CSV table of C-alpha atoms and ligand atoms in Angstrom, one decimal:
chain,number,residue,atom,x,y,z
U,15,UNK,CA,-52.9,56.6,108.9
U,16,UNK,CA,-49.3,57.9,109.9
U,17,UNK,CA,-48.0,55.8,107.5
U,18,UNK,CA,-50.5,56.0,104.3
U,19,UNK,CA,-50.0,60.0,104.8
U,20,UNK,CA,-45.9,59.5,104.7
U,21,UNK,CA,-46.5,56.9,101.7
U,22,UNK,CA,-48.3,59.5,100.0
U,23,UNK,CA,-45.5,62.5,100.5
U,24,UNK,CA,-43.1,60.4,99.7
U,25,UNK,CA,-44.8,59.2,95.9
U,26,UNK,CA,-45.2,62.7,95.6
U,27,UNK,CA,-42.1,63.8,96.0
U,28,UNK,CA,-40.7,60.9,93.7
U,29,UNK,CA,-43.8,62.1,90.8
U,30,UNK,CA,-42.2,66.1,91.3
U,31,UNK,CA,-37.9,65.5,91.2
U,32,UNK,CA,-39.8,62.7,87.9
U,33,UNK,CA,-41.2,65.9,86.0
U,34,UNK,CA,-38.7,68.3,87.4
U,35,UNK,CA,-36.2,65.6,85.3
U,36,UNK,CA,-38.0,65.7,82.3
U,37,UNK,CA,-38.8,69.7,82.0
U,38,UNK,CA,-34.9,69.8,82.4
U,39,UNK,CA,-33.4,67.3,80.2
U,40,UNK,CA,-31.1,67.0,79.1
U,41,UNK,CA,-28.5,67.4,82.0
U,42,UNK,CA,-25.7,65.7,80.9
U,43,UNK,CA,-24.6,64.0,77.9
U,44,UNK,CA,-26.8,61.6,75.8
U,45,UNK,CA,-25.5,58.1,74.2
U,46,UNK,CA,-26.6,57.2,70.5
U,47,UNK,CA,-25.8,53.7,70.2
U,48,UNK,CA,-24.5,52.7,66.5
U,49,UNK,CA,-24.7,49.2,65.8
U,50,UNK,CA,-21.5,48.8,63.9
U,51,UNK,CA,-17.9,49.5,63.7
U,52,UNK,CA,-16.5,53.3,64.2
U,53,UNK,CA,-16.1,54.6,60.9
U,54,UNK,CA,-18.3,52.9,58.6
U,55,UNK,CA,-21.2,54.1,56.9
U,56,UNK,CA,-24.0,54.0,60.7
U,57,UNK,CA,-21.4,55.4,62.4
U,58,UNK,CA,-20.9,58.6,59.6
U,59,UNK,CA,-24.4,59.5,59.8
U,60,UNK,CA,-24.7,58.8,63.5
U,61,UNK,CA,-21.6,61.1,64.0
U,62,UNK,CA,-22.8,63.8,61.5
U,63,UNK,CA,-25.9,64.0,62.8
U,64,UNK,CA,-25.3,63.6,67.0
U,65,UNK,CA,-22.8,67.0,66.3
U,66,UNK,CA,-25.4,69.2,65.1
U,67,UNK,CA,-27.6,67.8,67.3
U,68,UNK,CA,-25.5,68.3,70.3
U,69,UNK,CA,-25.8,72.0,69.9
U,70,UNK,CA,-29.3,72.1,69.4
U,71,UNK,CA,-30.0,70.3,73.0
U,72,UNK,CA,-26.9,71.8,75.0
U,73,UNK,CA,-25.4,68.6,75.6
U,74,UNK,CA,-23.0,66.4,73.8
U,75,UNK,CA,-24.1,63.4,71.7
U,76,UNK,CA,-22.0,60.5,72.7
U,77,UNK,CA,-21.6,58.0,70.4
U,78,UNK,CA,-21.3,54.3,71.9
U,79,UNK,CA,-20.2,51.5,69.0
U,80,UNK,CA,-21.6,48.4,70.6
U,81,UNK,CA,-20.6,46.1,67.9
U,82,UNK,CA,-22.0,42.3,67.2
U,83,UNK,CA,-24.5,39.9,65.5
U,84,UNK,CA,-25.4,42.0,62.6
U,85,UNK,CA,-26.8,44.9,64.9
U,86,UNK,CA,-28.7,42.8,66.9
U,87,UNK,CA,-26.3,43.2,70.2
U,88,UNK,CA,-26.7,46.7,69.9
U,89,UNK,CA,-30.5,46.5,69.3
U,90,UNK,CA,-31.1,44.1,72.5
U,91,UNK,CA,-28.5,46.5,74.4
U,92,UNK,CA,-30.9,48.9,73.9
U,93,UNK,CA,-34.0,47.7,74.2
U,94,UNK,CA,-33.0,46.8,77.9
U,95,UNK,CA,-31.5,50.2,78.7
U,96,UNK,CA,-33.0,52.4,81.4
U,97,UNK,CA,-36.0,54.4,79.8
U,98,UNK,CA,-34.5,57.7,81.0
U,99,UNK,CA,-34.1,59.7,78.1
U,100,UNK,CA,-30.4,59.2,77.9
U,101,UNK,CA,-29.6,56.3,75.5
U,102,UNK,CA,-31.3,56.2,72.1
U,103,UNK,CA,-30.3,54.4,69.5
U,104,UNK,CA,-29.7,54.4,65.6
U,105,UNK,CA,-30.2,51.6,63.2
U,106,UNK,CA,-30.8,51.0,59.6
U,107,UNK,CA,-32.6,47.8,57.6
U,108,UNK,CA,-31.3,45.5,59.9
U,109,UNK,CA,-34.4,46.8,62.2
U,110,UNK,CA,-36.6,45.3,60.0
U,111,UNK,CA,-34.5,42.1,58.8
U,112,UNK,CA,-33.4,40.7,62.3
U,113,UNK,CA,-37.0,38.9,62.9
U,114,UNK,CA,-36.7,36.5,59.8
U,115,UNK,CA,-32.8,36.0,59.7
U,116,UNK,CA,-32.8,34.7,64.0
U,117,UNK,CA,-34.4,31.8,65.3
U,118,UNK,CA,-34.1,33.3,68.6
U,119,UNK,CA,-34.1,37.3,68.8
U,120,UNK,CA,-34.0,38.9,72.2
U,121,UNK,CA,-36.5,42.0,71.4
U,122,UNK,CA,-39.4,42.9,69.6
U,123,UNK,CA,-38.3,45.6,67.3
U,124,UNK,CA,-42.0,47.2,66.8
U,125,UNK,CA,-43.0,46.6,70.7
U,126,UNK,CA,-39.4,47.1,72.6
U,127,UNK,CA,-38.4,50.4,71.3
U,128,UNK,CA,-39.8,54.1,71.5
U,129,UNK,CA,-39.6,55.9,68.0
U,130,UNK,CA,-38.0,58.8,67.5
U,131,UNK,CA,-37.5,59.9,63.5
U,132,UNK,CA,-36.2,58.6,60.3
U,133,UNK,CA,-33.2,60.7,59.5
U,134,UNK,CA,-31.4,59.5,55.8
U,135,UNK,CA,-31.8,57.2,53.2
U,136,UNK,CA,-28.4,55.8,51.5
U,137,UNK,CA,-27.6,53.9,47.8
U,138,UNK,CA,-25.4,51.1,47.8
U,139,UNK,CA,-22.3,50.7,45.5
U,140,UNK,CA,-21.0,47.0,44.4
U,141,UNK,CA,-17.0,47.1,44.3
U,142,UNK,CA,-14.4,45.0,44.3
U,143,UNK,CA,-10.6,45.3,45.1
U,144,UNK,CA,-8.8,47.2,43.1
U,145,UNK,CA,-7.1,44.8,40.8
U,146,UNK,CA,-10.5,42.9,40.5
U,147,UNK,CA,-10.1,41.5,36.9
U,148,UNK,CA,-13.0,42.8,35.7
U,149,UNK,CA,-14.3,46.2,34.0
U,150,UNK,CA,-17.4,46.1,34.2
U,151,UNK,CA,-20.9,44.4,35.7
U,152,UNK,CA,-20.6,42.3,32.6
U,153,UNK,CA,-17.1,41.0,33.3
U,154,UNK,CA,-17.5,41.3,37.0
U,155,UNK,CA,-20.3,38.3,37.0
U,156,UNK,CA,-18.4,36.2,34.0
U,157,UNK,CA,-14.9,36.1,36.4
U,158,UNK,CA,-17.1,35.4,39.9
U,159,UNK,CA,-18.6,32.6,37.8
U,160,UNK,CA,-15.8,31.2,36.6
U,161,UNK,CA,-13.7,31.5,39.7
U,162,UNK,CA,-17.0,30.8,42.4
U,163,UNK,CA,-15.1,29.0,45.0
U,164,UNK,CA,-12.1,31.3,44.8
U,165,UNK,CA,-14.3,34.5,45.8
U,166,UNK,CA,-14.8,36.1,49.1
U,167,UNK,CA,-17.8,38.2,49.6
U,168,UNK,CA,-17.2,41.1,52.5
U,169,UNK,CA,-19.8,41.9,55.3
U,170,UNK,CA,-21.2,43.0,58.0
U,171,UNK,CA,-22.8,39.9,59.6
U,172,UNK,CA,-26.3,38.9,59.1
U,173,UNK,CA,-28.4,41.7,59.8
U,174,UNK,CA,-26.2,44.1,58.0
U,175,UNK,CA,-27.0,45.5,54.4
U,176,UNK,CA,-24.4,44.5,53.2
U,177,UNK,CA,-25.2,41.0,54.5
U,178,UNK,CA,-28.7,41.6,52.6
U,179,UNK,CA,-27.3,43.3,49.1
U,180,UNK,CA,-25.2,40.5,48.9
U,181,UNK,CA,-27.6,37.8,49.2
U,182,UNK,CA,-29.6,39.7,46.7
U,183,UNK,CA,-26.8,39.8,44.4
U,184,UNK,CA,-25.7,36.4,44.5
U,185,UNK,CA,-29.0,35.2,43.8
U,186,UNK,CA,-29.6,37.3,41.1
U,187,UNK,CA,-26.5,36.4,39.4
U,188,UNK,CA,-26.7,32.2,40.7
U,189,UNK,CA,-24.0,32.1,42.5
U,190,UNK,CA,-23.0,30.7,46.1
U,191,UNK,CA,-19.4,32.7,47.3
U,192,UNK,CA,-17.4,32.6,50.5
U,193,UNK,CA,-19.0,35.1,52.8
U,194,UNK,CA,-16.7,36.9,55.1
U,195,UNK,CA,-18.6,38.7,58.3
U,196,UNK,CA,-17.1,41.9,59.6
U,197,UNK,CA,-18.6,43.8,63.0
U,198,UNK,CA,-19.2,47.0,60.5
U,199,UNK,CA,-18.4,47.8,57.1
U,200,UNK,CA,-15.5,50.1,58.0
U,201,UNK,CA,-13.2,46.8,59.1
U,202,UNK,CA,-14.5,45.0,55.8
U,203,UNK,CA,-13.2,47.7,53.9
U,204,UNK,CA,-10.0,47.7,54.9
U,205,UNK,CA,-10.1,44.0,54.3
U,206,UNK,CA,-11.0,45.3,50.5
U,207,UNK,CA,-8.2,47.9,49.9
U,208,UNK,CA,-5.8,45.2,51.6
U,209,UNK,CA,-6.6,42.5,48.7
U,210,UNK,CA,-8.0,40.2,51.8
U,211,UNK,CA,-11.4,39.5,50.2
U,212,UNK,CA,-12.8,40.6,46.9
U,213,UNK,CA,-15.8,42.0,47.0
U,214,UNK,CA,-18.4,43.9,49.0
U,215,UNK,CA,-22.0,45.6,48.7
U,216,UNK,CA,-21.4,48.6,50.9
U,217,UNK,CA,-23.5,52.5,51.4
U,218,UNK,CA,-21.9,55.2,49.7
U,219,UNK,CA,-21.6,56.9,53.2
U,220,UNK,CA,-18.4,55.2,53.1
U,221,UNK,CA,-17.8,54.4,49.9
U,222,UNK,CA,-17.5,57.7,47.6
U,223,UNK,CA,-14.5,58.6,49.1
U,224,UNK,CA,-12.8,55.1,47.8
U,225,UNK,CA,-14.4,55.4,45.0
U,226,UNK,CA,-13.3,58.9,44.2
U,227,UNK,CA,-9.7,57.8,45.4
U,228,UNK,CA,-9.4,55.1,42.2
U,229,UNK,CA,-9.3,52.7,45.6
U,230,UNK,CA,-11.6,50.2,44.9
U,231,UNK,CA,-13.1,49.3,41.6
U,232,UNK,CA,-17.3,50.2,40.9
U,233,UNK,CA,-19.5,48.2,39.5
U,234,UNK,CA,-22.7,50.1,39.9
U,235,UNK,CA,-25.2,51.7,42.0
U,236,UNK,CA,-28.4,50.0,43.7
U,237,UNK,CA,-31.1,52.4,43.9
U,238,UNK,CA,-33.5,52.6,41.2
U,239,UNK,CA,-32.1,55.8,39.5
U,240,UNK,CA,-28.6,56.7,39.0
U,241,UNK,CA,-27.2,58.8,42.4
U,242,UNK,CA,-25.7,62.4,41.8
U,243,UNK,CA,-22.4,61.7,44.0
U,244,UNK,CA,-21.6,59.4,41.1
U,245,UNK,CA,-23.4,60.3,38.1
U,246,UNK,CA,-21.3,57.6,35.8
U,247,UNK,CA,-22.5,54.6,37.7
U,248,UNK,CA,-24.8,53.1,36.1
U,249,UNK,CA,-27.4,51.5,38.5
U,250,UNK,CA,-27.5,47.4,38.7
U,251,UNK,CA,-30.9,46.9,37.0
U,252,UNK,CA,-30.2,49.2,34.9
U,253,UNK,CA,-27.5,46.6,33.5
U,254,UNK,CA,-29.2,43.8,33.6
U,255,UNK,CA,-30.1,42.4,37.5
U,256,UNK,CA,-33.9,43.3,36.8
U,257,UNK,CA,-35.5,44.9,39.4
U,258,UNK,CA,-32.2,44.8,42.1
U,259,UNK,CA,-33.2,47.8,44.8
U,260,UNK,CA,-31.7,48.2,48.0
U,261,UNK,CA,-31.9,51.1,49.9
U,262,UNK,CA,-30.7,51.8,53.4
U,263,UNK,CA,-32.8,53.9,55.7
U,264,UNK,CA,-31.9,55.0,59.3
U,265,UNK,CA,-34.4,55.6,62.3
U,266,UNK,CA,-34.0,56.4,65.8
U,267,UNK,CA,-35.0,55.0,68.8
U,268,UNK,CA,-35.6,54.7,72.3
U,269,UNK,CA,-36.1,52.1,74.9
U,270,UNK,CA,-39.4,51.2,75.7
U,271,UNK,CA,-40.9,53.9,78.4
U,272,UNK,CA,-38.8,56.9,77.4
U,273,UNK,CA,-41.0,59.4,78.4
U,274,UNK,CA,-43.1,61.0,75.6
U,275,UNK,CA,-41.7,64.9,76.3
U,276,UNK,CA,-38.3,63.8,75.7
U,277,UNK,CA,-39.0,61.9,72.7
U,278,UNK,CA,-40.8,65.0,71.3
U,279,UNK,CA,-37.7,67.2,72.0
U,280,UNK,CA,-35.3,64.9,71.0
U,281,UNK,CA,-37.4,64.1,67.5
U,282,UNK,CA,-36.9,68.4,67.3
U,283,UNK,CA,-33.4,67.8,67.6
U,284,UNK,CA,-33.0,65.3,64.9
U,285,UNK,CA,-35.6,67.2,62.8
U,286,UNK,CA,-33.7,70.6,63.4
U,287,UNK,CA,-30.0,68.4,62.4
U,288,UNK,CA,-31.6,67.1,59.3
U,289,UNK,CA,-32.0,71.3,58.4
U,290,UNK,CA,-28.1,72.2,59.4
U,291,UNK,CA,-26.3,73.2,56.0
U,292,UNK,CA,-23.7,71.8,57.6
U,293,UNK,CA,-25.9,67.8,57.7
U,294,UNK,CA,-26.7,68.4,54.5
U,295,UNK,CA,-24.1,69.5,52.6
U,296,UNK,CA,-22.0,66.3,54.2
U,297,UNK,CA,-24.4,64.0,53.6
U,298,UNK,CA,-25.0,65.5,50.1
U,299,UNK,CA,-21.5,64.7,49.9
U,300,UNK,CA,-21.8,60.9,50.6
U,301,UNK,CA,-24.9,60.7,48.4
U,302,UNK,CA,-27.1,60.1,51.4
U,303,UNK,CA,-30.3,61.7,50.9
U,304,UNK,CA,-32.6,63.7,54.2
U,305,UNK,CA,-36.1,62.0,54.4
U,306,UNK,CA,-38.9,64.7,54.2
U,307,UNK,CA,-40.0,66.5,57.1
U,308,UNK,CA,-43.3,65.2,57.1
U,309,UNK,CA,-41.8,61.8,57.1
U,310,UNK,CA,-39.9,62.4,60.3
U,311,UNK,CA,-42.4,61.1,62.8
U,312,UNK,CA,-42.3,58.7,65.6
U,313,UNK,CA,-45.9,57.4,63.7
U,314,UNK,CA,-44.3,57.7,60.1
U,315,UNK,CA,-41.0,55.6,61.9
U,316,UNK,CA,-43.4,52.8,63.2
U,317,UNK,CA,-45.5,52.2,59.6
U,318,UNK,CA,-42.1,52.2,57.6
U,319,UNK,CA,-40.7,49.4,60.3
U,320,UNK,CA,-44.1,47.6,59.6
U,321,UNK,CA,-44.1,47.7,55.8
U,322,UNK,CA,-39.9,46.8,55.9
U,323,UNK,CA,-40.5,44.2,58.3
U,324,UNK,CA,-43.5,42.9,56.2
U,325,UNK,CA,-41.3,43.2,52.7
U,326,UNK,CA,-37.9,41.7,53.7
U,327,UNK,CA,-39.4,38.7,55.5
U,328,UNK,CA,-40.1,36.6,52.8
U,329,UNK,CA,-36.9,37.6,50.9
U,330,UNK,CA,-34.4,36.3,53.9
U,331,UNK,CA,-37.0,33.1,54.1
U,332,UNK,CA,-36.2,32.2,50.4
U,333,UNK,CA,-32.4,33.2,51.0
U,334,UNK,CA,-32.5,30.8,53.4
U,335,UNK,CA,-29.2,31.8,55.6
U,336,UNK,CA,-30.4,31.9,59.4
U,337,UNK,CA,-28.9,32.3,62.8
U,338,UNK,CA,-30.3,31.3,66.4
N,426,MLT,C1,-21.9,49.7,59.0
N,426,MLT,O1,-22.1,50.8,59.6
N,426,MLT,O2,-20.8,49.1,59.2
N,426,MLT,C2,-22.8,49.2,58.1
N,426,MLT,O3,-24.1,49.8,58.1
N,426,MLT,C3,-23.0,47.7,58.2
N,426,MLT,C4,-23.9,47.1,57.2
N,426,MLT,O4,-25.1,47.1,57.5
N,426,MLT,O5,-23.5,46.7,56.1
């Protein structure tokens, strides 16, 4: 009896300092995982947003680059990480690609996560090096014919977007290149302006800057209508690769278990970011765009993952480019 009545003060004790953690959080500083290298485009937009959002909770946003396997390192890092409200994570596409591109994935990405918001959706530019022979789309695809097995395509490993864009765009144009894998877009890039591979399918979160500099060469724009950060790109389909779309989205998430209180306060906190003039008028900048409020649900987060997960798996099936 002793010991059923010590059992009991002890579980409640453990069920009080429990709440008494949550009604406090956050009381120290939180890590948002970003899947890929520092400095490339996930990194930008995790960076952007974790600084406003460090002053809207009262503790600093940490950003940890766990790079590797397209994301998926990350993603499994995550999904494994103590439920305490402390490490969420952000990721893009590659959410919603991993399932069909490895034989063997370590998580679930709709049952091993908590979901927190969307945040931004991002256009892709395709470039090439700087002295790329080649103008325009047109010329573009009549030099990477002619010269296939002297072209090196740039990315971020298979998972990444730029992994995906550039499947997409080789099939649409019929061609097999050299793919070169990066652990982010930001290394690939400096792979581009060095002349060490050609070209690249990469978000305008780190390419308008390039762009603007004259430091890489654009061939156009992958969204379905022209993007305001570069109003003389002319989009893709628009020049002839019918119906070529790719855009990247970002969502945040939690391991499994985080405690619903915490995900509602830190969904605030991305929600309140997405508001800052400061958020906006950067990613305005970069051409990323903010996903509608309404849109910004844990619920909203879980369909989209559904519907992506659902749309890209018979595309990477076709492309038929796997890992285990
Ligand atoms: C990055 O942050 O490096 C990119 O999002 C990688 C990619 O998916 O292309």
């Amino acid at each position: 009896m002793q010991l059923k009545r010590s059992l009991i003060g002890l579980l409640g004790v453990a069920a009080a300092a429990f709440a008494h953690a949550q009604a406090n959080w956050p009381t120290k500083p939180i890590t948002l995982v970003v899947p890929f290298a520092a400095g490339g485009p996930t990194d930008v937009v995790a960076r952007t947003l974790g600084a406003s959002m460090s002053k809207s909770l009262g503790q600093t946003v940490v950003i940890e680059n766990k790079l590797g396997a397209g994301g998926t390192v990350a993603a499994n890092y995550v999904a494994k990480a103590a439920p305490d409200g402390y490490t969420f994570f952000i990721h893009h596409n590659g959410m919603a690609t991993a399932p069909a591109l490895y034989r063997k994935l370590a998580f679930d990405p709709l049952k091993d996560f908590e979901f927190v918001s969307q945040a931004v959706e991002v256009p892709m530019t395709m470039l090439a090096r700087k002295d790329f022979p080649a103008n325009n789309l047109q010329e573009m695809v009549a030099y990477i014919k002619a010269n296939q097995s002297k072209i090196n395509l740039a990315n971020a490993g298979l998972g990444a977007v730029s992994q995906l864009c550039g499947m997409m765009f080789q099939r649409a144009i019929g061609v097999q290149l050299t793919e070169v894998p990066f652990q982010g877009t930001a290394p690939a890039m400096n792979a581009l302006l060095g002349g060490q591979v050609d070209v690249m399918c990469d978000q305008t979160t780190q390419t308008v800057p390039q762009i603007k500099a004259g430091n890489v060469k654009l061939y156009g724009v992958t969204t379905k209508n022209r993007v305001k950060v570069l109003p003389n790109a002319p989009t893709l389909a628009e020049q002839g690769l019918k119906d070529f779309e790719v855009v990247v989205w970002h969502g945040i998430y939690a391991p499994k278990g985080t405690p619903k209180p915490i995900l509602e306060r830190m969904n605030t906190a991305v929600r309140t970011a997405l508001k800052d003039p400061d958020v906006i008028k950067r990613m305005d900048d970069l051409g990323a765009e903010i996903v509608p409020d309404a849109t910004n649900t844990p619920d909203a987060l879980h369909k989209w993952l559904q519907s992506e997960i659902n749309k890209w798996g018979p595309v990477i099936k076709a492309g038929g480019k796997f890992a285990d």
